[in-house]
Short mmCIF file of N, CA and C in Angstrom, two decimals:
data_model
loop_
_atom_site.label_atom_id
_atom_site.label_comp_id
_atom_site.label_asym_id
_atom_site.label_seq_id
_atom_site.Cartn_x
_atom_site.Cartn_y
_atom_site.Cartn_z
N MET C 1 -21.48 9.72 28.06
CA MET C 1 -20.45 9.05 29.20
C MET C 1 -19.52 7.93 28.23
N SER C 2 -18.30 8.23 28.82
CA SER C 2 -16.98 7.33 28.08
C SER C 2 -16.96 5.92 28.71
N ASP C 3 -16.61 5.06 27.86
CA ASP C 3 -16.25 3.74 28.56
C ASP C 3 -15.10 3.75 28.96
N VAL C 4 -14.20 4.82 28.14
CA VAL C 4 -12.84 4.67 28.57
C VAL C 4 -12.19 5.93 28.68
N ARG C 5 -11.60 6.37 29.60
CA ARG C 5 -11.29 7.80 29.86
C ARG C 5 -9.63 7.65 30.27
N VAL C 6 -8.56 8.43 29.65
CA VAL C 6 -7.34 8.73 30.04
C VAL C 6 -7.26 10.07 29.94
N GLU C 7 -6.25 10.50 31.03
CA GLU C 7 -5.44 11.78 31.20
C GLU C 7 -4.26 11.98 31.55
N LEU C 8 -3.68 12.95 31.14
CA LEU C 8 -2.48 13.67 31.83
C LEU C 8 -2.34 15.00 31.34
N ARG C 9 -1.37 15.26 32.65
CA ARG C 9 -0.94 17.07 32.61
C ARG C 9 0.54 16.71 31.88
N MET C 10 0.66 17.85 30.61
CA MET C 10 1.73 17.69 29.74
C MET C 10 2.43 19.08 30.12
N ASN C 11 3.71 19.07 29.97
CA ASN C 11 4.67 20.25 30.44
C ASN C 11 4.80 20.84 28.64
N ALA C 12 3.75 20.81 27.76
CA ALA C 12 3.78 21.63 26.75
C ALA C 12 2.86 22.49 26.38
N PRO C 13 2.47 23.36 25.64
CA PRO C 13 1.63 24.48 25.30
C PRO C 13 0.60 23.44 24.46
N ALA C 14 -0.60 23.80 24.35
CA ALA C 14 -1.75 23.20 23.66
C ALA C 14 -1.57 23.21 22.20
N SER C 15 -0.66 24.31 21.64
CA SER C 15 -0.56 24.32 19.81
C SER C 15 0.21 23.46 19.78
N THR C 16 1.30 23.04 20.43
CA THR C 16 2.35 22.05 20.23
C THR C 16 1.57 20.54 20.21
N ILE C 17 0.77 20.22 21.15
CA ILE C 17 -0.22 18.80 21.04
C ILE C 17 -0.95 18.76 20.16
N TRP C 18 -1.76 19.93 19.77
CA TRP C 18 -2.50 20.25 18.52
C TRP C 18 -1.92 19.84 17.14
N LEU C 19 -0.76 20.46 17.40
CA LEU C 19 0.22 19.96 15.91
C LEU C 19 0.07 18.79 15.77
N LEU C 20 0.66 17.84 16.75
CA LEU C 20 0.89 16.50 16.55
C LEU C 20 -0.53 15.45 16.21
N TRP C 21 -1.51 16.29 16.77
CA TRP C 21 -2.76 15.55 16.54
C TRP C 21 -3.17 15.77 15.23
N GLU C 22 -2.79 17.12 14.83
CA GLU C 22 -3.24 17.38 13.19
C GLU C 22 -2.80 16.35 12.51
N ASP C 23 -1.16 16.14 12.45
CA ASP C 23 -0.15 15.30 11.78
C ASP C 23 -0.63 13.70 11.95
N VAL C 24 -1.97 13.50 11.00
CA VAL C 24 -2.06 11.74 11.32
C VAL C 24 -1.39 11.10 10.49
N ALA C 25 -0.50 11.46 9.77
CA ALA C 25 0.34 10.59 8.88
C ALA C 25 1.45 10.04 9.83
N ASN C 26 1.63 10.76 10.95
CA ASN C 26 2.99 10.60 11.77
C ASN C 26 2.39 10.22 13.30
N ALA C 27 0.82 10.08 13.27
CA ALA C 27 0.74 9.41 14.74
C ALA C 27 1.20 8.23 15.15
N PRO C 28 1.59 7.28 14.07
CA PRO C 28 2.68 6.09 14.80
C PRO C 28 3.82 6.49 15.53
N GLN C 29 4.15 7.85 15.47
CA GLN C 29 4.78 8.03 16.41
C GLN C 29 4.68 7.97 18.07
N TRP C 30 3.58 8.58 18.27
CA TRP C 30 3.01 8.40 19.53
C TRP C 30 1.86 7.47 19.68
N ASP C 31 1.15 7.04 18.96
CA ASP C 31 0.25 5.66 18.97
C ASP C 31 0.56 4.60 18.51
N THR C 32 1.34 3.89 19.16
CA THR C 32 2.15 2.68 19.00
C THR C 32 1.33 1.37 18.39
N ASP C 33 -0.01 1.36 19.06
CA ASP C 33 -0.59 0.65 18.16
C ASP C 33 -1.28 0.61 16.69
N VAL C 34 -0.78 1.86 16.13
CA VAL C 34 -1.05 2.13 14.75
C VAL C 34 0.16 1.90 13.69
N ARG C 35 0.06 1.41 12.83
CA ARG C 35 0.77 1.03 11.94
C ARG C 35 0.84 2.05 11.14
N GLN C 36 -0.18 2.81 10.64
CA GLN C 36 -0.16 3.65 9.31
C GLN C 36 -1.66 4.34 9.59
N CYS C 37 -1.61 5.65 9.31
CA CYS C 37 -3.08 6.57 9.45
C CYS C 37 -3.17 7.34 8.11
N THR C 38 -3.84 7.58 7.66
CA THR C 38 -4.24 8.50 6.46
C THR C 38 -5.39 9.40 6.53
N LEU C 39 -5.64 10.50 6.18
CA LEU C 39 -6.79 11.31 6.30
C LEU C 39 -6.96 11.61 4.60
N ASP C 40 -8.06 11.66 4.08
CA ASP C 40 -8.31 12.02 2.60
C ASP C 40 -8.84 13.29 2.26
N GLY C 41 -8.46 14.20 3.37
CA GLY C 41 -8.27 15.46 3.13
C GLY C 41 -7.77 16.44 4.32
N PRO C 42 -8.35 17.61 4.27
CA PRO C 42 -7.88 18.53 5.53
C PRO C 42 -8.08 18.00 7.08
N PHE C 43 -7.82 18.09 8.32
CA PHE C 43 -8.09 18.03 9.40
C PHE C 43 -9.13 18.97 9.84
N ARG C 44 -10.65 18.57 9.30
CA ARG C 44 -11.77 19.06 9.74
C ARG C 44 -12.97 18.23 9.40
N VAL C 45 -13.89 18.60 10.32
CA VAL C 45 -15.08 17.71 10.17
C VAL C 45 -15.56 17.10 8.75
N GLY C 46 -15.88 15.85 8.80
CA GLY C 46 -16.59 15.37 7.93
C GLY C 46 -15.08 14.57 7.07
N THR C 47 -14.24 15.03 7.43
CA THR C 47 -12.82 13.97 6.46
C THR C 47 -12.82 12.85 7.17
N GLN C 48 -12.32 11.89 5.94
CA GLN C 48 -12.72 10.62 6.38
C GLN C 48 -10.84 9.92 6.41
N GLY C 49 -10.82 9.11 6.54
CA GLY C 49 -9.40 8.37 6.64
C GLY C 49 -9.38 7.00 7.08
N LEU C 50 -8.47 6.42 7.44
CA LEU C 50 -8.23 4.94 7.56
C LEU C 50 -6.81 5.03 8.43
N CYS C 51 -7.20 3.96 9.45
CA CYS C 51 -5.87 3.49 10.21
C CYS C 51 -5.81 2.20 10.02
N VAL C 52 -4.64 1.69 9.95
CA VAL C 52 -4.34 0.41 9.87
C VAL C 52 -3.11 0.03 11.15
N LEU C 53 -4.12 -1.01 12.02
CA LEU C 53 -3.64 -1.32 13.35
C LEU C 53 -2.26 -2.28 13.53
N LYS C 54 -1.58 -2.33 14.14
CA LYS C 54 -0.05 -3.01 14.11
C LYS C 54 -0.64 -4.78 14.09
N ASN C 55 -1.91 -5.24 14.36
CA ASN C 55 -2.43 -6.37 14.31
C ASN C 55 -2.96 -6.26 12.55
N GLY C 56 -2.94 -5.40 11.78
CA GLY C 56 -3.51 -5.78 10.63
C GLY C 56 -4.81 -4.96 10.20
N LEU C 57 -5.65 -5.06 11.46
CA LEU C 57 -7.00 -4.99 11.21
C LEU C 57 -6.87 -3.04 10.67
N LYS C 58 -8.10 -3.19 9.78
CA LYS C 58 -8.29 -1.73 9.39
C LYS C 58 -9.29 -0.76 9.98
N MET C 59 -9.18 0.36 9.92
CA MET C 59 -10.30 0.85 10.87
C MET C 59 -10.39 2.39 10.23
N PRO C 60 -11.66 2.20 9.48
CA PRO C 60 -12.08 3.51 8.96
C PRO C 60 -12.54 4.47 9.95
N LEU C 61 -12.32 5.89 9.74
CA LEU C 61 -12.44 6.63 10.45
C LEU C 61 -13.09 8.30 9.63
N GLN C 62 -13.77 8.62 10.66
CA GLN C 62 -14.32 10.47 10.06
C GLN C 62 -14.24 11.10 11.34
N ILE C 63 -13.43 12.58 10.90
CA ILE C 63 -13.62 13.39 12.09
C ILE C 63 -14.86 14.02 12.33
N THR C 64 -15.65 14.18 13.32
CA THR C 64 -17.12 14.34 13.61
C THR C 64 -17.01 15.75 14.36
N GLN C 65 -15.96 16.27 14.77
CA GLN C 65 -16.08 17.68 15.60
C GLN C 65 -14.40 18.14 15.60
N VAL C 66 -14.35 19.35 15.75
CA VAL C 66 -13.20 20.43 15.71
C VAL C 66 -13.15 21.29 16.27
N THR C 67 -12.77 21.71 17.15
CA THR C 67 -12.76 22.99 17.89
C THR C 67 -11.18 23.27 18.09
N PRO C 68 -10.41 23.96 17.09
CA PRO C 68 -9.15 24.11 17.26
C PRO C 68 -8.28 24.27 18.47
N LEU C 69 -7.28 23.60 18.59
CA LEU C 69 -6.52 24.18 19.90
C LEU C 69 -7.27 23.69 21.22
N ARG C 70 -8.63 22.91 21.16
CA ARG C 70 -9.22 22.53 22.11
C ARG C 70 -9.82 21.19 22.02
N SER C 71 -10.32 20.67 21.09
CA SER C 71 -10.78 19.28 20.98
C SER C 71 -11.20 19.03 19.64
N TYR C 72 -11.29 17.78 19.54
CA TYR C 72 -11.76 17.16 18.03
C TYR C 72 -12.33 15.63 18.32
N THR C 73 -13.13 15.24 17.56
CA THR C 73 -13.73 13.85 17.69
C THR C 73 -13.61 13.30 16.65
N ASN C 74 -13.39 11.95 16.57
CA ASN C 74 -13.33 11.15 15.26
C ASN C 74 -14.24 9.76 16.00
N THR C 75 -14.86 9.22 14.99
CA THR C 75 -15.38 8.06 14.99
C THR C 75 -14.85 6.81 14.01
N ALA C 76 -14.85 5.54 14.42
CA ALA C 76 -14.09 4.44 13.56
C ALA C 76 -14.98 3.42 13.64
N ARG C 77 -15.02 2.80 12.99
CA ARG C 77 -15.81 1.31 12.90
C ARG C 77 -14.51 -0.03 12.73
N LEU C 78 -14.82 -0.63 13.94
CA LEU C 78 -14.11 -1.86 13.80
C LEU C 78 -14.87 -2.81 14.53
N LEU C 79 -14.78 -4.10 13.69
CA LEU C 79 -15.61 -5.54 14.15
C LEU C 79 -16.87 -5.42 14.79
N GLY C 80 -17.60 -4.57 13.90
CA GLY C 80 -19.29 -4.52 14.19
C GLY C 80 -19.32 -3.53 15.08
N MET C 81 -18.34 -2.68 15.56
CA MET C 81 -18.55 -1.86 16.55
C MET C 81 -18.36 -0.18 15.91
N ARG C 82 -18.88 0.51 17.06
CA ARG C 82 -18.62 2.18 16.06
C ARG C 82 -17.98 2.78 17.77
N LEU C 83 -16.67 3.26 17.59
CA LEU C 83 -15.83 3.64 18.40
C LEU C 83 -16.04 5.13 18.39
N THR C 84 -16.24 6.02 19.33
CA THR C 84 -16.00 7.37 19.20
C THR C 84 -15.07 8.04 20.23
N PHE C 85 -14.04 8.67 19.97
CA PHE C 85 -12.74 9.01 20.28
C PHE C 85 -12.59 10.33 20.44
N SER C 86 -12.74 10.80 21.80
CA SER C 86 -12.74 12.40 21.88
C SER C 86 -11.44 12.79 22.51
N HIS C 87 -10.90 13.98 22.10
CA HIS C 87 -9.55 14.32 22.72
C HIS C 87 -9.86 15.80 22.92
N TYR C 88 -9.10 16.26 24.09
CA TYR C 88 -9.56 17.41 24.82
C TYR C 88 -8.25 17.98 25.41
N LEU C 89 -7.90 19.30 25.08
CA LEU C 89 -6.88 20.19 25.34
C LEU C 89 -7.41 21.07 26.62
N THR C 90 -6.71 21.41 27.86
CA THR C 90 -7.32 22.53 28.60
C THR C 90 -5.83 23.28 29.07
N PRO C 91 -5.33 24.17 28.77
CA PRO C 91 -4.37 24.65 29.08
C PRO C 91 -4.45 25.36 30.83
N ILE C 92 -3.24 25.05 31.35
CA ILE C 92 -3.64 25.46 32.86
C ILE C 92 -1.90 25.69 33.16
N GLY C 93 -1.86 26.95 33.18
CA GLY C 93 -0.48 28.01 33.13
C GLY C 93 0.15 27.36 31.96
N THR C 94 1.51 27.08 32.33
CA THR C 94 2.37 26.29 31.26
C THR C 94 2.14 24.96 31.05
N GLU C 95 1.34 24.30 31.62
CA GLU C 95 0.91 22.99 30.97
C GLU C 95 0.04 22.83 30.50
N THR C 96 -0.57 21.68 30.06
CA THR C 96 -1.93 21.46 29.45
C THR C 96 -2.46 20.02 29.63
N HIS C 97 -3.41 20.10 30.13
CA HIS C 97 -4.39 18.91 30.51
C HIS C 97 -5.21 18.34 29.33
N VAL C 98 -4.68 17.05 29.14
CA VAL C 98 -5.03 16.33 27.83
C VAL C 98 -6.04 15.06 28.35
N VAL C 99 -6.97 15.20 27.68
CA VAL C 99 -7.92 13.65 28.04
C VAL C 99 -8.21 13.25 26.50
N HIS C 100 -7.95 11.96 26.38
CA HIS C 100 -8.57 10.84 25.41
C HIS C 100 -9.54 10.09 25.85
N ALA C 101 -10.87 9.96 25.56
CA ALA C 101 -11.83 9.55 26.05
C ALA C 101 -12.62 8.62 24.77
N ALA C 102 -13.11 7.34 25.21
CA ALA C 102 -13.62 6.49 24.19
C ALA C 102 -15.03 5.83 24.61
N ARG C 103 -16.10 6.06 23.61
CA ARG C 103 -17.20 5.29 23.61
C ARG C 103 -17.57 4.14 22.78
N ILE C 104 -17.60 2.91 23.26
CA ILE C 104 -18.23 1.52 22.49
C ILE C 104 -19.64 1.54 22.47
N GLU C 105 -19.91 1.51 20.87
CA GLU C 105 -21.21 1.14 20.66
C GLU C 105 -21.25 0.17 19.69
N GLY C 106 -22.80 -0.16 19.17
CA GLY C 106 -23.17 -1.14 17.95
C GLY C 106 -23.61 -2.33 18.69
N ARG C 107 -24.03 -3.25 17.62
CA ARG C 107 -24.77 -4.51 17.83
C ARG C 107 -23.67 -5.58 18.71
N LEU C 108 -22.07 -5.44 18.16
CA LEU C 108 -21.46 -6.36 18.98
C LEU C 108 -20.92 -5.76 20.10
N SER C 109 -21.29 -4.68 20.55
CA SER C 109 -20.48 -3.73 21.75
C SER C 109 -20.83 -4.69 22.83
N VAL C 110 -21.84 -5.43 23.28
CA VAL C 110 -22.21 -5.94 24.35
C VAL C 110 -21.58 -7.27 24.51
N LEU C 111 -21.09 -7.72 23.32
CA LEU C 111 -20.25 -8.99 23.62
C LEU C 111 -18.60 -8.32 23.83
N TYR C 112 -18.37 -7.52 23.30
CA TYR C 112 -16.71 -7.27 23.32
C TYR C 112 -16.50 -5.89 23.90
N ARG C 113 -17.54 -5.30 24.68
CA ARG C 113 -17.17 -3.92 25.28
C ARG C 113 -16.22 -4.38 26.78
N PRO C 114 -16.26 -5.34 27.60
CA PRO C 114 -15.13 -5.67 28.59
C PRO C 114 -13.93 -5.86 27.96
N LEU C 115 -13.65 -6.68 26.94
CA LEU C 115 -12.37 -6.83 26.59
C LEU C 115 -11.90 -5.58 25.65
N VAL C 116 -12.79 -5.09 25.10
CA VAL C 116 -12.21 -3.43 23.85
C VAL C 116 -11.93 -2.49 25.24
N ARG C 117 -12.57 -2.29 26.09
CA ARG C 117 -12.05 -1.58 27.12
C ARG C 117 -11.13 -1.86 27.93
N ARG C 118 -10.54 -3.02 28.05
CA ARG C 118 -9.38 -3.62 28.76
C ARG C 118 -8.53 -2.90 27.51
N LEU C 119 -8.56 -3.26 26.23
CA LEU C 119 -7.37 -2.65 25.28
C LEU C 119 -7.22 -1.50 25.44
N LEU C 120 -8.45 -0.98 25.14
CA LEU C 120 -8.19 0.65 24.52
C LEU C 120 -7.78 1.22 25.96
N LYS C 121 -8.10 0.90 26.94
CA LYS C 121 -7.46 1.61 28.18
C LYS C 121 -5.71 1.43 28.57
N ALA C 122 -5.52 0.58 28.14
CA ALA C 122 -4.01 0.08 27.89
C ALA C 122 -3.42 0.91 26.77
N ALA C 123 -4.09 0.62 25.65
CA ALA C 123 -3.33 1.48 24.39
C ALA C 123 -3.52 3.00 24.30
N MET C 124 -4.93 3.75 24.86
CA MET C 124 -4.74 5.04 25.26
C MET C 124 -3.92 5.61 26.19
N GLY C 125 -3.75 4.82 27.01
CA GLY C 125 -2.63 5.23 28.20
C GLY C 125 -1.26 5.24 27.73
N GLN C 126 -1.01 4.19 26.86
CA GLN C 126 0.25 4.39 26.44
C GLN C 126 0.34 5.37 25.35
N ALA C 127 -0.37 5.76 24.51
CA ALA C 127 -0.34 6.70 23.35
C ALA C 127 -0.22 8.09 24.13
N LEU C 128 -1.15 8.30 25.25
CA LEU C 128 -0.97 9.62 25.90
C LEU C 128 0.23 9.65 26.54
N ARG C 129 1.14 8.81 27.12
CA ARG C 129 2.30 8.87 27.77
C ARG C 129 3.24 9.05 26.63
N ASN C 130 3.39 8.67 25.59
CA ASN C 130 4.10 8.70 24.19
C ASN C 130 3.82 9.90 23.70
N LEU C 131 2.60 10.57 23.79
CA LEU C 131 2.63 11.73 23.21
C LEU C 131 2.92 12.87 23.98
N ARG C 132 3.01 12.92 25.43
CA ARG C 132 3.23 14.03 26.47
C ARG C 132 4.98 13.64 25.74
N SER C 133 5.50 12.69 26.13
CA SER C 133 6.88 12.55 25.53
C SER C 133 7.05 13.49 24.82
N LEU C 134 6.37 13.01 23.42
CA LEU C 134 6.97 13.75 21.96
C LEU C 134 6.56 15.41 22.32
N ALA C 135 5.46 15.70 22.69
CA ALA C 135 5.19 17.03 22.80
C ALA C 135 6.08 17.93 23.75
N GLU C 136 6.60 17.22 25.08
CA GLU C 136 7.48 17.94 25.85
C GLU C 136 8.59 18.14 25.04
N ALA C 137 9.06 17.06 24.45
CA ALA C 137 10.45 17.17 23.74
C ALA C 137 10.61 18.15 22.71
N ARG C 138 9.30 18.54 21.63
CA ARG C 138 9.22 19.39 20.96
C ARG C 138 9.12 20.84 21.49
N ALA C 139 8.22 21.10 22.63
CA ALA C 139 8.27 22.21 23.31
C ALA C 139 9.56 22.76 23.83
N VAL C 140 10.56 21.88 24.55
CA VAL C 140 11.50 22.01 24.86
C VAL C 140 12.66 22.66 23.83
N GLN C 141 12.47 22.02 22.72
CA GLN C 141 13.38 22.26 21.24
C GLN C 141 12.95 23.88 20.61
N ASP C 142 11.37 24.13 20.82
CA ASP C 142 10.83 25.29 20.37
C ASP C 142 11.54 26.36 21.28
N THR C 143 11.71 26.43 22.51
CA THR C 143 12.22 27.25 23.58
C THR C 143 13.75 27.56 23.24
N ARG C 144 14.34 26.72 22.67
CA ARG C 144 15.52 26.60 22.35
C ARG C 144 16.12 27.17 20.85
N GLU C 145 14.91 27.76 19.91
CA GLU C 145 15.34 28.17 18.72
C GLU C 145 15.94 29.22 18.98
N PRO C 146 17.05 29.59 18.07
CA PRO C 146 17.69 30.81 18.32
C PRO C 146 16.57 32.09 17.73
N LEU C 147 16.88 33.34 18.55
CA LEU C 147 16.16 34.37 18.37
C LEU C 147 16.61 35.20 16.89
N ARG C 148 16.12 35.33 15.98
CA ARG C 148 16.64 36.02 14.85
C ARG C 148 16.63 37.47 14.76
N ALA C 149 17.33 38.44 14.37
CA ALA C 149 17.38 39.72 14.39
C ALA C 149 16.50 39.93 13.36
N THR C 150 15.68 41.06 13.31
CA THR C 150 14.91 41.43 11.83
C THR C 150 15.41 42.95 12.16
N ARG C 151 15.43 43.29 10.41
CA ARG C 151 16.02 44.80 10.31
C ARG C 151 14.70 45.17 9.53
#
């Protein structure tokens, strides 16, 4: 069960959104609470990384589940809590239904859950709206690419 769940429909194919998710180094383009994010390897289960938030907090992370073009999950540690972020794509015609969900666990989660839930809901909602803008712009750009004749 998720503590926070935000979702939007995007007028972009799942493949466009997936490419944005895989490009972790450029996540600050759409997740504006993140200053910098890196992975220590490819986008696959077991790969670890680090995100530095705008407030300076460092959040170690690990990718724990990947189903290409459908979903991925990563866990992060922050202030004595374990945060599990799940991301889902469901194509619906020419649109994609996108879900970001978070679960808050750990010894300090009892104290901080209400505050963290409120902060995450706002941050995840904004990130998803930013992701939609970027994905939809890229989808339009992709449809405008000139066709090249093959010989």
